[in-house]
Coordinates of C-alpha atoms in Angstrom, one line a residue:
M14 CA -67.1 77.0 -67.2
A15 CA -63.7 74.7 -68.3
I16 CA -62.5 74.4 -71.4
T17 CA -62.6 71.1 -73.0
A18 CA -62.6 68.9 -75.9
S19 CA -66.3 68.1 -75.6
S20 CA -67.2 71.9 -75.3
R21 CA -65.7 72.7 -78.4
S22 CA -66.8 69.4 -80.6
A23 CA -70.6 70.8 -80.7
A24 CA -69.0 74.1 -82.3
A25 CA -67.0 71.9 -85.0
A26 CA -69.9 70.2 -86.2
G27 CA -72.2 73.2 -86.2
A28 CA -70.2 75.5 -87.6
Q29 CA -67.8 74.1 -90.1
D30 CA -69.2 76.4 -93.2
G31 CA -68.8 79.4 -91.0
A32 CA -65.5 78.2 -89.8
Q33 CA -64.3 78.0 -93.3
V34 CA -65.4 81.6 -93.9
S35 CA -63.7 83.0 -90.7
E36 CA -60.4 81.2 -92.1
R37 CA -60.3 84.1 -95.0
S38 CA -58.5 87.0 -94.3
P39 CA -60.7 89.3 -92.3
F40 CA -59.6 92.2 -95.0
A41 CA -60.9 90.1 -97.7
R42 CA -63.8 89.6 -96.6
L43 CA -64.7 93.1 -95.4
T44 CA -63.7 93.6 -98.7
D45 CA -66.7 91.5 -99.9
L46 CA -68.8 92.9 -97.5
L47 CA -68.1 96.6 -98.8
S48 CA -68.3 95.7 -102.5
P49 CA -72.0 96.8 -103.4
Y50 CA -71.2 100.4 -101.8
E51 CA -69.8 103.6 -102.8
P52 CA -68.7 105.9 -99.8
S53 CA -70.7 109.5 -100.0
K54 CA -67.7 111.4 -98.4
P55 CA -63.9 111.3 -98.9
L56 CA -62.5 107.7 -97.5
I57 CA -61.1 108.0 -94.2
N58 CA -59.2 104.2 -93.8
L59 CA -59.2 102.8 -90.1
S60 CA -59.4 99.2 -91.1
L61 CA -55.7 98.0 -91.4
G62 CA -53.7 98.7 -88.4
E63 CA -50.9 100.2 -90.6
P64 CA -48.6 103.0 -88.9
Q65 CA -49.0 106.0 -90.8
H66 CA -47.0 108.0 -89.0
P67 CA -43.7 109.7 -90.7
V68 CA -40.5 106.9 -91.6
P69 CA -37.5 107.6 -89.0
G70 CA -35.0 110.1 -90.7
F71 CA -32.2 107.6 -90.1
V72 CA -33.6 104.9 -92.7
A73 CA -32.5 106.3 -95.7
P74 CA -29.1 107.2 -94.9
V75 CA -28.4 104.1 -93.5
L76 CA -29.7 102.1 -96.5
A77 CA -27.6 104.0 -98.5
K78 CA -24.6 103.2 -96.7
H79 CA -25.0 99.5 -96.5
I80 CA -27.0 99.4 -100.0
N81 CA -24.2 97.2 -101.7
E82 CA -24.9 94.5 -99.0
F83 CA -28.4 93.2 -100.7
G84 CA -25.8 91.4 -102.9
R85 CA -25.5 89.1 -100.4
Y86 CA -27.4 86.2 -98.7
P87 CA -28.4 86.9 -95.6
A88 CA -27.7 84.3 -92.4
A89 CA -31.2 82.8 -91.1
K90 CA -30.0 83.8 -87.3
G91 CA -29.4 87.4 -88.5
T92 CA -26.1 89.6 -88.0
E93 CA -24.3 89.6 -85.1
P94 CA -24.6 93.2 -84.5
F95 CA -28.6 92.8 -85.0
R96 CA -28.5 90.1 -82.6
Q97 CA -26.6 91.9 -80.0
T98 CA -28.3 95.1 -80.2
A99 CA -31.7 93.5 -79.9
A100 CA -30.5 91.1 -76.9
A101 CA -29.2 94.8 -75.4
W102 CA -32.7 96.4 -76.1
A103 CA -35.0 93.9 -74.6
T104 CA -32.8 93.1 -71.5
R105 CA -33.0 97.0 -71.0
R106 CA -36.6 97.5 -71.9
F107 CA -38.2 94.7 -69.7
D108 CA -35.7 94.9 -67.1
L109 CA -34.6 91.6 -67.2
T110 CA -32.8 89.7 -64.4
R111 CA -30.0 88.9 -67.0
T112 CA -29.0 89.7 -70.6
L113 CA -30.1 87.8 -73.2
D114 CA -27.8 85.8 -75.0
P115 CA -27.4 87.1 -78.5
E116 CA -25.6 83.8 -79.6
T117 CA -28.5 81.7 -78.4
E118 CA -31.5 83.3 -77.4
I119 CA -32.4 85.9 -80.4
L120 CA -33.3 84.8 -83.8
V121 CA -34.2 87.7 -86.6
L122 CA -37.3 88.0 -87.9
N123 CA -39.0 89.1 -91.2
G124 CA -41.5 90.5 -89.4
S125 CA -43.5 88.9 -86.2
R126 CA -46.1 87.5 -88.2
E127 CA -44.3 85.1 -90.1
G128 CA -42.2 84.3 -87.2
L129 CA -45.4 83.5 -84.8
F130 CA -46.7 81.3 -87.9
F131 CA -43.6 79.1 -88.3
A132 CA -42.9 78.8 -84.4
A133 CA -46.4 76.7 -84.1
I134 CA -45.2 74.6 -86.5
A135 CA -41.5 74.6 -84.8
A136 CA -43.5 74.0 -81.4
A137 CA -45.4 71.1 -82.2
R138 CA -41.8 68.9 -83.3
Y139 CA -40.4 70.4 -80.4
V140 CA -42.7 69.3 -78.0
G141 CA -43.5 66.1 -79.5
Q142 CA -46.2 63.5 -78.4
R143 CA -49.1 64.6 -76.2
N144 CA -51.8 63.4 -74.4
G145 CA -54.1 63.3 -77.4
P146 CA -54.8 65.3 -80.2
P147 CA -52.1 68.0 -80.0
A148 CA -53.6 71.2 -79.2
I149 CA -52.6 75.2 -79.8
L150 CA -54.2 77.7 -77.6
M151 CA -55.3 81.4 -78.4
P152 CA -57.2 84.7 -77.5
N153 CA -60.4 84.9 -79.5
P154 CA -60.4 87.5 -81.3
F155 CA -57.2 86.9 -82.6
Y156 CA -54.3 87.6 -85.3
P157 CA -54.7 85.5 -88.3
A158 CA -51.5 84.2 -88.2
Y159 CA -52.1 82.1 -85.1
A160 CA -55.0 80.2 -86.4
A161 CA -53.1 79.8 -89.8
G162 CA -50.0 78.6 -87.6
A163 CA -51.9 75.9 -85.8
R164 CA -53.3 74.5 -89.1
A165 CA -50.0 74.3 -90.7
A166 CA -48.6 72.5 -87.2
G167 CA -51.3 69.9 -87.5
C168 CA -52.9 70.8 -84.1
E169 CA -56.1 71.8 -83.4
A170 CA -56.7 75.9 -82.7
V171 CA -58.5 75.9 -79.5
F172 CA -60.1 79.6 -79.2
L173 CA -60.0 81.2 -75.5
P174 CA -62.9 83.7 -75.7
T175 CA -61.7 87.5 -74.5
T176 CA -64.3 89.5 -73.5
R177 CA -64.9 92.4 -71.1
D178 CA -66.1 90.2 -68.5
N179 CA -62.3 88.8 -68.4
G180 CA -60.6 91.8 -69.1
F181 CA -60.1 90.9 -72.6
L182 CA -57.4 88.2 -71.8
P183 CA -57.9 84.3 -71.9
D184 CA -59.5 83.0 -68.7
L185 CA -56.7 80.7 -67.0
D186 CA -59.3 79.4 -64.8
S187 CA -61.3 78.0 -67.6
L188 CA -58.4 75.6 -69.1
S189 CA -59.0 72.3 -68.1
A190 CA -56.5 69.8 -67.4
E191 CA -57.1 67.9 -70.2
I192 CA -56.8 70.7 -73.0
L193 CA -53.2 71.6 -71.1
D194 CA -52.1 68.1 -71.2
R195 CA -52.5 67.8 -75.1
T196 CA -51.0 72.0 -75.4
V197 CA -47.9 72.3 -77.7
A198 CA -48.4 76.1 -77.3
F199 CA -49.9 79.0 -76.1
Y200 CA -50.2 81.9 -78.1
L201 CA -50.5 85.2 -76.0
A202 CA -50.7 88.6 -77.3
S203 CA -49.8 91.7 -74.8
P204 CA -51.1 94.4 -75.1
A205 CA -53.7 92.4 -77.2
N206 CA -55.2 93.0 -80.5
P207 CA -57.8 94.1 -81.2
Q208 CA -58.7 95.3 -77.8
G209 CA -55.8 96.6 -76.1
A210 CA -55.6 94.9 -72.6
V211 CA -52.2 94.3 -71.0
A212 CA -51.4 91.4 -69.1
S213 CA -50.3 91.9 -65.5
R214 CA -47.1 90.4 -64.1
G215 CA -49.0 88.2 -62.1
Y216 CA -51.1 86.9 -64.9
F217 CA -47.6 86.1 -66.9
D218 CA -46.3 84.5 -63.8
R219 CA -49.5 82.0 -63.9
V220 CA -49.0 81.5 -67.6
K221 CA -45.0 80.2 -67.3
Q222 CA -46.3 78.0 -64.2
L223 CA -48.9 76.0 -66.6
A224 CA -46.6 76.0 -69.5
D225 CA -43.9 74.1 -67.2
R226 CA -46.3 72.0 -65.2
H227 CA -47.7 70.8 -68.5
G228 CA -45.1 71.1 -70.6
F229 CA -45.6 73.5 -73.8
V230 CA -44.2 76.8 -75.1
V231 CA -45.4 80.1 -74.5
L232 CA -45.6 82.4 -77.9
S233 CA -45.8 85.8 -76.4
D234 CA -46.8 88.5 -79.0
E235 CA -45.6 91.7 -77.5
C236 CA -45.3 93.6 -81.2
Y237 CA -47.6 96.3 -79.4
S238 CA -45.4 96.5 -76.7
E239 CA -43.9 100.4 -77.2
I240 CA -47.5 101.8 -77.9
Y241 CA -49.0 102.9 -75.0
T242 CA -50.2 106.1 -73.1
G243 CA -49.7 105.3 -69.4
E244 CA -47.6 102.7 -67.9
A245 CA -45.3 100.6 -70.1
P246 CA -46.6 97.1 -70.7
G247 CA -44.4 94.2 -69.3
S248 CA -43.0 91.2 -71.2
M249 CA -43.4 87.5 -70.9
L250 CA -39.4 87.1 -70.5
A251 CA -40.1 88.7 -67.1
S252 CA -41.5 85.8 -65.6
A253 CA -39.5 83.1 -67.6
G254 CA -37.2 82.4 -65.1
N255 CA -33.3 82.8 -65.5
D256 CA -33.1 80.3 -68.9
F257 CA -36.6 81.3 -69.7
A258 CA -37.6 77.9 -70.4
N259 CA -40.7 77.3 -72.4
V260 CA -40.9 80.9 -73.4
V261 CA -40.3 83.1 -76.3
A262 CA -41.3 86.9 -76.9
F263 CA -42.0 88.3 -80.5
Q264 CA -40.8 91.8 -81.8
S265 CA -41.4 93.7 -84.3
L266 CA -40.5 97.4 -85.8
S267 CA -44.1 97.5 -87.6
K268 CA -45.5 99.6 -84.7
R269 CA -42.5 100.9 -82.3
S270 CA -40.8 102.5 -85.4
N271 CA -43.5 103.2 -87.8
L272 CA -41.4 100.5 -90.2
P273 CA -44.2 98.1 -91.1
G274 CA -43.0 97.9 -94.9
M275 CA -39.5 97.2 -93.7
R276 CA -40.7 93.4 -92.3
V277 CA -37.8 93.3 -89.3
G278 CA -38.4 91.9 -86.1
F279 CA -36.9 89.4 -83.5
V280 CA -37.9 86.6 -81.3
A281 CA -35.8 85.7 -77.7
G282 CA -36.3 83.4 -75.2
D283 CA -35.9 79.7 -74.4
R284 CA -32.3 78.8 -76.6
K285 CA -33.2 75.1 -76.9
F286 CA -36.8 76.1 -78.5
L287 CA -34.7 78.5 -80.5
A288 CA -32.5 76.2 -81.7
R289 CA -35.0 73.9 -83.4
F290 CA -36.8 77.0 -84.6
H291 CA -33.4 77.9 -86.2
E292 CA -33.1 74.8 -87.7
L293 CA -36.7 75.3 -89.3
R294 CA -36.3 78.6 -90.8
N295 CA -32.8 78.0 -92.2
V296 CA -34.4 76.1 -94.9
A297 CA -38.4 77.3 -94.7
A298 CA -38.6 81.1 -93.8
P299 CA -37.7 84.4 -95.1
Q300 CA -34.4 85.6 -94.8
V301 CA -33.9 89.2 -93.8
P302 CA -32.0 92.0 -96.0
I303 CA -28.7 92.7 -94.3
P304 CA -29.3 96.4 -95.1
L305 CA -32.8 96.3 -93.3
Q306 CA -30.9 94.6 -90.4
H307 CA -28.1 97.5 -90.1
V308 CA -31.5 100.0 -90.1
A309 CA -33.0 98.3 -87.1
V310 CA -29.7 98.3 -85.3
V311 CA -29.9 102.1 -85.5
A312 CA -33.7 101.6 -84.5
Y313 CA -33.2 99.5 -81.4
G314 CA -30.6 102.2 -80.6
D315 CA -32.5 105.4 -80.3
E316 CA -36.1 105.7 -78.5
T317 CA -36.3 109.7 -79.4
H318 CA -38.4 108.6 -82.2
V319 CA -40.6 106.2 -80.5
E320 CA -41.2 108.7 -77.8
E321 CA -42.3 110.8 -80.5
N322 CA -44.5 108.1 -82.0
R323 CA -46.0 107.4 -78.7
R324 CA -46.9 111.7 -78.2
L325 CA -48.6 111.1 -81.8
Y326 CA -50.9 108.7 -80.4
R327 CA -51.5 110.0 -77.1
I328 CA -53.2 113.1 -79.1
K329 CA -55.4 110.9 -80.7
F330 CA -56.6 108.7 -77.9
D331 CA -57.1 112.4 -76.1
L332 CA -59.4 112.8 -79.3
A333 CA -61.3 110.1 -78.6
D334 CA -61.8 110.4 -75.0
Q335 CA -63.4 113.9 -76.0
I336 CA -65.2 113.0 -79.2
L337 CA -66.6 109.5 -77.9
G338 CA -67.2 109.9 -74.8
D339 CA -68.5 107.0 -73.1
R340 CA -70.4 106.3 -76.3
F341 CA -70.3 102.7 -77.7
G342 CA -68.3 101.4 -74.5
Y343 CA -65.0 103.5 -75.2
R344 CA -62.6 103.1 -72.8
R345 CA -58.9 104.2 -73.5
P346 CA -56.8 101.2 -74.1
A347 CA -53.6 100.4 -72.1
G348 CA -51.5 99.4 -74.9
G349 CA -51.8 99.3 -78.8
F350 CA -53.4 102.0 -80.8
C351 CA -56.8 100.1 -81.6
I352 CA -60.1 101.0 -80.3
W353 CA -62.9 98.3 -79.8
L354 CA -66.2 99.5 -80.0
D355 CA -69.5 98.1 -78.7
V356 CA -71.8 98.6 -81.5
S357 CA -74.3 95.8 -81.0
E358 CA -77.2 98.8 -80.2
H359 CA -76.5 100.4 -83.3
G360 CA -77.5 97.6 -85.6
G361 CA -74.6 95.1 -84.8
D362 CA -71.0 95.0 -86.5
E363 CA -71.5 94.1 -90.0
A364 CA -74.6 96.7 -90.1
A365 CA -72.6 99.4 -88.4
T366 CA -69.7 98.6 -90.6
V367 CA -71.5 99.0 -93.6
K368 CA -73.1 102.7 -92.7
L369 CA -69.7 104.0 -91.7
F370 CA -68.8 103.3 -94.8
R371 CA -71.6 104.1 -97.1
D372 CA -72.7 107.2 -95.1
G373 CA -69.7 108.4 -93.1
G374 CA -66.5 107.7 -95.6
V375 CA -65.0 105.7 -92.8
R376 CA -63.7 102.1 -93.1
V377 CA -63.6 99.9 -90.2
V378 CA -63.5 96.0 -89.3
P379 CA -66.3 94.0 -88.1
G380 CA -65.2 92.4 -84.6
S381 CA -66.9 89.1 -85.9
Y382 CA -64.5 89.2 -88.6
L383 CA -61.5 89.1 -86.3
A384 CA -62.8 85.9 -84.2
R385 CA -64.1 82.3 -84.6
P386 CA -67.5 80.9 -83.1
Q387 CA -67.1 79.3 -79.4
S388 CA -69.0 76.1 -78.5
D389 CA -72.5 77.8 -78.2
N390 CA -71.9 79.3 -81.7
S391 CA -71.5 82.7 -80.1
N392 CA -68.5 84.8 -81.9
P393 CA -67.1 87.2 -79.0
G394 CA -66.5 89.7 -81.8
T395 CA -69.8 89.9 -82.6
G396 CA -71.6 93.2 -82.1
Y397 CA -67.9 95.2 -81.7
I398 CA -66.0 97.0 -84.5
R399 CA -62.0 98.1 -84.7
V400 CA -60.9 101.3 -85.2
A401 CA -57.0 101.5 -86.0
M402 CA -55.9 105.3 -84.5
V403 CA -53.1 105.2 -87.2
Q404 CA -54.3 108.4 -89.4
D405 CA -53.3 111.7 -88.6
S406 CA -54.8 113.6 -85.4
E407 CA -56.9 115.7 -88.0
T408 CA -58.1 113.0 -90.3
T409 CA -58.5 111.3 -86.7
A410 CA -60.8 113.9 -85.3
E411 CA -62.9 114.1 -88.9
A412 CA -63.4 109.9 -88.7
L413 CA -64.7 110.0 -85.3
H414 CA -66.9 112.8 -85.3
R415 CA -68.5 110.7 -88.7
M416 CA -69.0 107.9 -86.6
V417 CA -70.9 109.6 -84.0
D418 CA -72.7 111.4 -86.3
V419 CA -73.6 108.4 -88.3
L420 CA -74.1 105.6 -85.6
N421 CA -76.5 108.4 -83.5
E422 CA -78.4 108.6 -86.5
A423 CA -78.7 104.6 -87.4
R424 CA -79.7 104.1 -83.3
G425 CA -82.8 107.0 -83.8

């Protein structure tokens, strides 16, 4: 069914209270859900996608060497060495047809989250008047910054269900001309959070064709691109043509280099959009401290620690293959470090989350908290839980065994 304005109006009218609840952080909602309970076993937290692997050894020495540069205000666009390194890394990693221009096609970010948020505001200004109320498309379930950005930009958030039936990526055939003609931006996540689906080159090509035909900006969230156990995920940039028109891609060191607290990433692509984006960021966005950009230069110049990072995740997914097998609809994801488990036959996502916490000491996130209701009031996250495979392998194995025991008991 094509997604149109009328196919969403019923949901907007009938689920207003639910939408207000779902605008809260899923982790705040999770805390409320679990607050009446105490875990019966030592807690293992698999709810937050916060990498727990060791911080790379080069971080402290580089910070120490440049410690005095905390005394300088950073430029919003990033240092020249950072932009050159980021441009070279992305060009090399994604086999782009030409090298990204570090002067005009790269901006440093204070982590990808703030960039994704501010990009919605920049896109609404950049694209300008649409044929109807401006809209921003996003997968459902989705990263909360997308909906927050759409709201801040004064745009309608259009949620595109990502289910097993459509490979956990937005169904491009469902998009009506009416929606596309008033779209200012399309958030796309590959590898997807939470399901780990990876878009093919053909899928990226189709998104690029839609963006050019209808005049919107693709905001491609690729922060999980370096976490995979098989084929390396591609980038929207590789489908964006020689000028990267209407396409920008977001990267971060949080997952790639186990540096979530450092808050360094970048956005690359369409120079015309990035010029406008830089104008907004120059007055509104958080700057990135210069010593942290020095660390990022070293991080993007080194693949050894990233390969070790992938090795550690591979071990944990091997454990999941063995311990979970085909239970709960488990499939090893193509990318990212989360698993998306179907607990619809085990009491549903909230009940399973409570039971896992109370009886097993394992903290996960209900899938419905990561999504919004669709036009028929169904929620594509309902019946699933997200499990972040971020702990060490021994802890992960213990958690997975507990999950099997607790959920099988609940079903019985």
